[in-house]
Each structure stands twice: as structure tokens, then as C-alpha cells.
XYZ file of C-alpha atoms in Angstrom:
334
model
C 114.508 -13.609 -88.043
C 113.404 -14.146 -91.822
C 110.898 -16.183 -90.862
C 109.574 -13.642 -88.595
C 109.368 -11.532 -90.281
C 106.920 -13.101 -92.951
C 105.434 -14.333 -89.766
C 105.161 -11.052 -89.240
C 103.652 -10.529 -92.981
C 101.295 -13.050 -92.778
C 99.246 -11.793 -89.851
C 99.023 -8.287 -91.682
C 97.091 -9.497 -94.764
C 95.321 -11.568 -91.966
C 94.002 -8.602 -90.457
C 93.695 -6.663 -93.694
C 91.123 -9.689 -94.606
C 88.779 -9.652 -91.602
C 89.587 -5.839 -91.552
C 87.745 -5.282 -94.890
C 84.793 -8.610 -94.007
C 84.370 -6.474 -91.278
C 83.678 -3.884 -93.061
C 81.337 -5.481 -95.939
C 79.196 -6.578 -93.544
C 78.158 -3.706 -91.978
C 77.260 -2.034 -94.884
C 75.260 -5.072 -95.907
C 73.894 -4.824 -92.403
C 73.337 -1.560 -93.381
C 71.378 -1.613 -96.606
C 69.612 -4.192 -95.346
C 68.082 -1.883 -92.236
C 67.190 0.509 -95.392
C 65.376 -2.190 -97.509
C 63.099 -2.826 -94.012
C 62.142 0.357 -93.736
C 61.367 1.390 -96.618
C 58.251 -1.691 -97.143
C 57.459 -0.420 -93.421
C 56.416 2.629 -96.390
C 55.186 0.979 -98.247
C 53.116 -0.401 -95.961
C 50.340 1.250 -94.261
C 48.811 0.397 -91.431
C 51.878 -1.336 -89.873
C 54.064 -0.359 -87.721
C 57.450 -1.287 -86.400
C 59.728 -2.250 -83.098
C 62.300 -1.386 -80.663
C 64.582 -3.448 -83.087
C 63.226 -2.056 -86.257
C 60.941 -5.225 -86.871
C 58.319 -5.348 -88.580
C 54.854 -5.211 -85.773
C 52.081 -7.347 -86.859
C 48.618 -6.255 -87.204
C 46.301 -6.294 -84.266
C 43.395 -8.479 -85.893
C 40.100 -6.566 -84.423
C 36.692 -7.747 -85.772
C 33.901 -5.937 -84.623
C 30.632 -8.051 -84.312
C 27.082 -6.455 -83.919
C 24.158 -5.094 -84.899
C 22.384 -2.644 -87.375
C 23.950 -0.210 -85.194
C 27.022 -1.119 -85.905
C 27.004 -2.175 -89.560
C 25.129 0.402 -90.631
C 22.850 1.985 -93.661
C 24.129 3.575 -96.709
C 25.293 6.328 -96.547
C 26.431 5.958 -93.686
C 30.080 6.445 -91.782
C 29.461 3.766 -89.711
C 30.922 4.306 -85.893
C 33.582 1.115 -87.274
C 35.307 3.946 -89.447
C 35.704 6.463 -85.973
C 37.050 3.883 -84.406
C 39.366 3.183 -87.194
C 40.756 6.675 -87.210
C 40.998 5.700 -84.108
C 43.366 3.230 -84.171
C 45.304 5.418 -86.951
C 45.704 8.338 -85.060
C 47.204 5.964 -81.767
C 49.703 4.329 -84.799
C 48.395 1.556 -83.413
C 48.784 -1.261 -86.083
C 45.280 -2.694 -86.853
C 43.821 -5.035 -88.928
C 40.080 -5.042 -88.904
C 38.525 -8.902 -90.222
C 35.019 -10.398 -90.605
C 33.078 -12.049 -93.390
C 31.296 -8.710 -95.147
C 32.889 -5.320 -95.590
C 29.504 -3.569 -96.993
C 27.069 -1.149 -95.046
C 22.675 -2.496 -95.605
C 22.202 -1.651 -99.123
C 18.793 0.345 -99.999
C 16.983 -2.722 -100.923
C 15.861 -4.217 -97.071
C 14.033 -6.963 -97.820
C 9.879 -6.448 -96.453
C 10.057 -6.143 -92.344
C 7.663 -8.197 -90.771
C 4.730 -6.879 -88.929
C 4.867 -7.875 -85.891
C 7.226 -9.011 -83.879
C 7.550 -12.859 -83.177
C 9.595 -15.476 -81.265
C 10.197 -16.912 -85.203
C 11.564 -14.309 -86.536
C 15.778 -16.073 -86.567
C 14.908 -17.705 -89.250
C 13.504 -14.154 -91.148
C 17.115 -12.232 -89.853
C 18.701 -15.271 -90.712
C 17.920 -15.781 -94.541
C 17.610 -12.038 -95.211
C 21.529 -10.668 -94.802
C 22.164 -7.717 -97.334
C 26.197 -6.818 -97.154
C 26.365 -4.918 -100.952
C 25.842 -0.917 -99.403
C 28.342 1.524 -99.375
C 29.565 4.437 -97.064
C 28.961 8.581 -97.097
C 31.034 10.033 -99.994
C 34.217 11.229 -98.727
C 34.940 8.259 -96.435
C 38.601 7.550 -96.715
C 39.641 4.553 -99.199
C 42.355 2.916 -96.899
C 39.560 1.951 -94.428
C 39.521 -1.373 -93.235
C 35.769 -1.976 -93.789
C 35.838 -5.363 -93.106
C 32.797 -6.761 -89.810
C 30.641 -9.462 -89.036
C 27.691 -7.519 -88.235
C 24.608 -8.228 -89.980
C 21.376 -5.700 -89.262
C 18.610 -7.027 -87.282
C 21.307 -9.701 -86.011
C 20.930 -11.070 -82.583
C 23.584 -12.785 -79.957
C 21.577 -15.543 -79.647
C 22.084 -15.868 -83.125
C 25.953 -15.620 -83.617
C 26.954 -17.374 -80.292
C 26.410 -20.478 -82.654
C 27.845 -18.642 -85.331
C 31.244 -17.163 -84.344
C 33.174 -20.416 -83.770
C 33.137 -21.100 -87.430
C 33.260 -17.650 -87.935
C 36.597 -16.917 -85.507
C 37.539 -20.304 -87.835
C 37.688 -18.849 -91.639
C 38.852 -15.074 -90.176
C 41.296 -15.337 -86.758
C 40.662 -12.554 -84.136
C 43.071 -11.185 -81.339
C 40.526 -8.822 -79.941
C 36.728 -9.000 -80.717
C 34.288 -5.920 -79.869
C 30.799 -7.120 -79.707
C 27.485 -4.784 -79.600
C 24.897 -6.931 -79.792
C 21.875 -7.648 -77.264
C 18.923 -5.478 -77.775
C 17.439 -7.610 -80.371
C 17.995 -10.455 -78.071
C 14.653 -8.468 -76.027
C 12.889 -6.515 -78.768
C 12.494 -9.827 -80.751
C 11.383 -12.282 -78.224
C 14.229 -13.968 -78.805
C 15.172 -14.102 -74.490
C 14.323 -11.997 -71.048
C 17.239 -10.163 -70.254
C 18.859 -13.521 -68.059
C 18.615 -15.170 -71.502
C 20.644 -12.931 -73.701
C 23.291 -12.872 -70.563
C 23.577 -16.331 -70.483
C 23.576 -16.320 -75.176
C 26.188 -13.907 -74.045
C 28.475 -16.203 -72.113
C 27.860 -18.842 -74.664
C 29.332 -16.014 -77.434
C 32.314 -16.059 -75.371
C 32.869 -19.508 -74.674
C 32.076 -20.173 -78.592
C 34.562 -17.865 -79.606
C 37.052 -19.107 -76.871
C 36.943 -22.509 -78.431
C 38.210 -20.777 -81.375
C 41.073 -18.463 -80.181
C 41.476 -19.478 -75.975
C 43.897 -16.007 -75.768
C 41.205 -13.517 -77.193
C 40.094 -10.337 -75.700
C 36.201 -8.784 -75.664
C 35.120 -5.335 -74.808
C 31.593 -5.627 -74.610
C 29.483 -3.458 -74.383
C 25.703 -2.900 -73.107
C 22.501 -1.652 -74.202
C 22.028 1.399 -75.203
C 18.140 2.874 -74.324
C 16.031 4.260 -76.785
C 12.867 6.797 -77.116
C 9.764 5.192 -75.981
C 7.526 2.654 -77.707
C 4.253 2.565 -77.289
C 3.001 -1.034 -76.454
C 6.983 -2.229 -75.255
C 6.845 -0.931 -72.128
C 9.017 -3.776 -71.059
C 12.429 -2.605 -73.616
C 13.223 0.231 -70.942
C 12.900 -2.296 -67.896
C 14.387 -5.025 -69.936
C 17.140 -3.366 -71.076
C 17.958 -1.781 -67.131
C 17.710 -5.246 -65.619
C 20.600 -6.816 -68.801
C 22.541 -3.946 -68.430
C 22.805 -4.779 -64.730
C 23.048 -8.459 -65.080
C 26.045 -7.844 -67.558
C 28.293 -5.602 -65.815
C 27.631 -8.301 -62.238
C 28.256 -11.733 -64.975
C 31.593 -9.814 -67.001
C 34.447 -10.562 -64.464
C 33.496 -13.659 -63.651
C 34.054 -14.522 -67.652
C 37.236 -13.362 -67.597
C 40.461 -15.799 -67.768
C 44.048 -14.640 -67.577
C 44.371 -14.903 -71.104
C 41.430 -13.924 -72.260
C 40.196 -10.769 -70.074
C 36.396 -9.916 -70.942
C 35.920 -6.211 -70.005
C 32.463 -3.989 -70.188
C 32.070 -1.012 -72.889
C 30.037 1.376 -70.784
C 27.691 2.486 -74.182
C 24.626 3.164 -72.568
C 26.460 5.652 -70.461
C 28.415 7.867 -73.363
C 25.419 7.527 -76.274
C 23.001 10.342 -75.550
C 19.454 8.556 -76.346
C 16.927 7.202 -73.733
C 13.036 7.439 -73.707
C 12.743 10.957 -73.282
C 14.862 11.863 -76.460
C 17.579 10.607 -78.707
C 19.313 13.826 -79.761
C 22.468 11.937 -81.330
C 20.127 9.242 -83.072
C 18.172 8.938 -86.242
C 14.877 6.893 -85.550
C 14.862 7.298 -81.426
C 18.292 4.919 -81.315
C 20.264 4.546 -85.059
C 23.385 6.603 -85.111
C 23.419 9.557 -86.584
C 26.957 11.984 -87.847
C 27.165 12.435 -83.622
C 25.999 8.910 -82.550
C 29.117 6.772 -84.484
C 31.692 9.084 -82.558
C 29.761 8.043 -79.442
C 29.722 5.293 -79.874
C 33.297 5.213 -81.593
C 34.600 6.163 -77.901
C 32.355 4.525 -75.655
C 34.881 1.738 -77.139
C 38.023 3.637 -76.906
C 37.128 4.343 -73.323
C 37.508 0.913 -72.671
C 40.273 -0.105 -75.193
C 42.440 2.620 -73.456
C 41.846 1.801 -69.772
C 41.191 -2.070 -69.016
C 43.542 -2.886 -72.306
C 46.349 -0.345 -72.202
C 45.063 0.115 -76.026
C 45.721 4.100 -77.267
C 47.904 6.498 -74.884
C 43.719 8.496 -75.102
C 40.073 7.584 -75.792
C 38.604 9.629 -79.167
C 37.410 12.983 -78.609
C 33.535 14.020 -80.054
C 33.996 16.888 -82.117
C 30.628 19.096 -83.073
C 28.832 17.767 -86.166
C 25.676 18.028 -88.148
C 23.883 15.484 -85.672
C 20.694 14.530 -89.032
C 21.549 11.971 -91.323
C 24.297 11.698 -94.132
C 21.240 10.041 -96.508
C 18.110 7.824 -96.543
C 16.906 6.180 -99.387
C 13.943 4.950 -100.286
C 13.699 1.856 -99.112
C 14.482 3.505 -95.657
C 11.521 5.489 -96.143
C 8.872 3.191 -96.759
C 9.947 1.784 -93.566
C 7.812 4.428 -91.588
C 4.737 3.233 -92.996
C 5.014 0.360 -91.175
C 2.379 -0.056 -88.024
C 4.047 2.441 -84.878
C 7.193 0.541 -82.846
C 8.275 -1.784 -85.323
C 10.524 0.446 -87.780
C 11.715 2.493 -84.127
C 13.128 -1.393 -82.911
C 14.756 -2.664 -85.813
C 18.427 -2.849 -85.220
């Protein structure tokens, strides 16, 4: 009987020990969860998964020309789509080697387009320009968009850029300069786009692509070929894109021409017949969000375009000087 009572007492002590250990573990777990919540609040742009873990940011690279880089004083459509990602509660990290617009000290532009312009545009990179006053200080400005850039150039650069700045999703807006500056015709531009995708996949086989077609611009005397080439390219691109997709690396079309209010007869959303004004920046961003929501299931609803002043936000003297070039040259610079 004495032995039985001793065993009972020992069991009670062991039970008490396990009880206190369980309480201690519970308190530690609660403290860790609270700390994780504090960390998430301190890191804007990062979300939480359903299991309370930090959600990795979707790495987005915007690849383009002047319509994506913007000029000094612009808001840029990059900012407008960044706002959309944020409003949708999406966790993103814009990546790329540059973070500025084209500053006002642009180089002297060539008098006429020629087939040898590639070396000119590769050597004249301007990326130190600022943005519109009032731009959010939190804006993730990183990008790979350069004034005058063609996909014929970027197809040879994209592997190294992605190796240095890994991405999950590319928002691509190139092609006009290829045809405007005689890098290639419409079919050759589509071929350059295909090579761009293959080279990008060599850096990341699971990379996703949202590729914009080319918008029309107001008519330029002496370049009657441009509207025709643009339409041919867009038709060829639409036909080719489904064949470029893979299970791990989908490619989807962004219908920019259909959503950007610019045409040979008028361009109310462009400050020079093509480049976006404040309204145009929203329209470009919306075109991309339509594809992201519909084809990639990224975001719940596309960007709504507000009514904003369409005029340019600022024009430096250097940009004004561009107008003194022969007719058609300044308008074509992308």
C-alpha cells in the first residue's frame, strides 16, 4: 500500500511537470507569432500566407523603351502599375539595372534614322532623371527600360541582365523602334522577340512573360510604312505568342494598341503623338493589368483609369529643342 501511494505521488509530479512544459511551449509559440506579425508590419510590400509565414515577393522586371522609362518629370506607367499591385494587396519587387527616367541632358539626336543606329542608342544611355513631384517615396523604381531601345538590342542583353537581377515575371513593351529605326521589318521584329524569350528562359526556365503589341502613333509624313508595319507586326505577334508558351513559362499578349487611345489621326493620350501623358500612363498600366488578371490570375480586378489632366507634367528645354529636328525625327524617338 505504501509503494502504491509513492507511485501515485511520482505520477502526479510527472504530470505537473508535463503541464508546465506544455504551458511554456504555448507561451513561446504565441510570442513567436506576435514577433512575426511585427516583422511583417515593419516590411512594407511583403504579405502573409494563410499559415502566417512571410510571402516571398513576386519579382517583376519591366523591359521597354522611352514609353516605359519616361522622361524627367513623368509619373510613368511603371508607377501606376506599382500602385495597382499595392492596391490589390500583391507583394512585388520591381527589379532591373536602372531606376531613373531619362534626364533632360539628352544627347543630340541623329538627323535621320538609319540601319546603324544600334551603336548610337547603346552608347547614349540616360537613366538619372527624376520623377513627378508628389510621387510616393515608397515607389520601387527599378527597371530595364531605355530611351530608343529595340528588342533587336535587348535580345542579346537579357540573359546577363536576368542573371544579375533575377525575375519571375517580365512586362515587355518593345518593337516600335525596331521598325521605326530600320533594325528589321515586322517579321524580323517578331523573330527578335522570340529570340528574346529564348534567351530570357536560359536564365530562368520558369519565367512568365506579358508582351505588349505596338501602339499606333500620329501620322508622320514620309513614313507611310509605319502604320502598315505596326499592323502587320501586331497580327504576326498575336499568331506567334501561343506557340511560344510552355507549361512552366507562359507567354501572354497585352493588347496595348487596343487600350491606348492613339492613332494616325489623333493621339489625345500622348504629348507628342505617341509618348504617354498622364492619362496615357494610366492606359498603358491598365492594358498590362487586364492581361495579368485574365491570363495569369494575378490581381482580382484590372486598373481603372481615372480622369486626369492629359498635358505633360514638365518639359525641359532640351526636350523642347528636339522639336527643331527635321519633321518626323523627333516624333519617332521612342
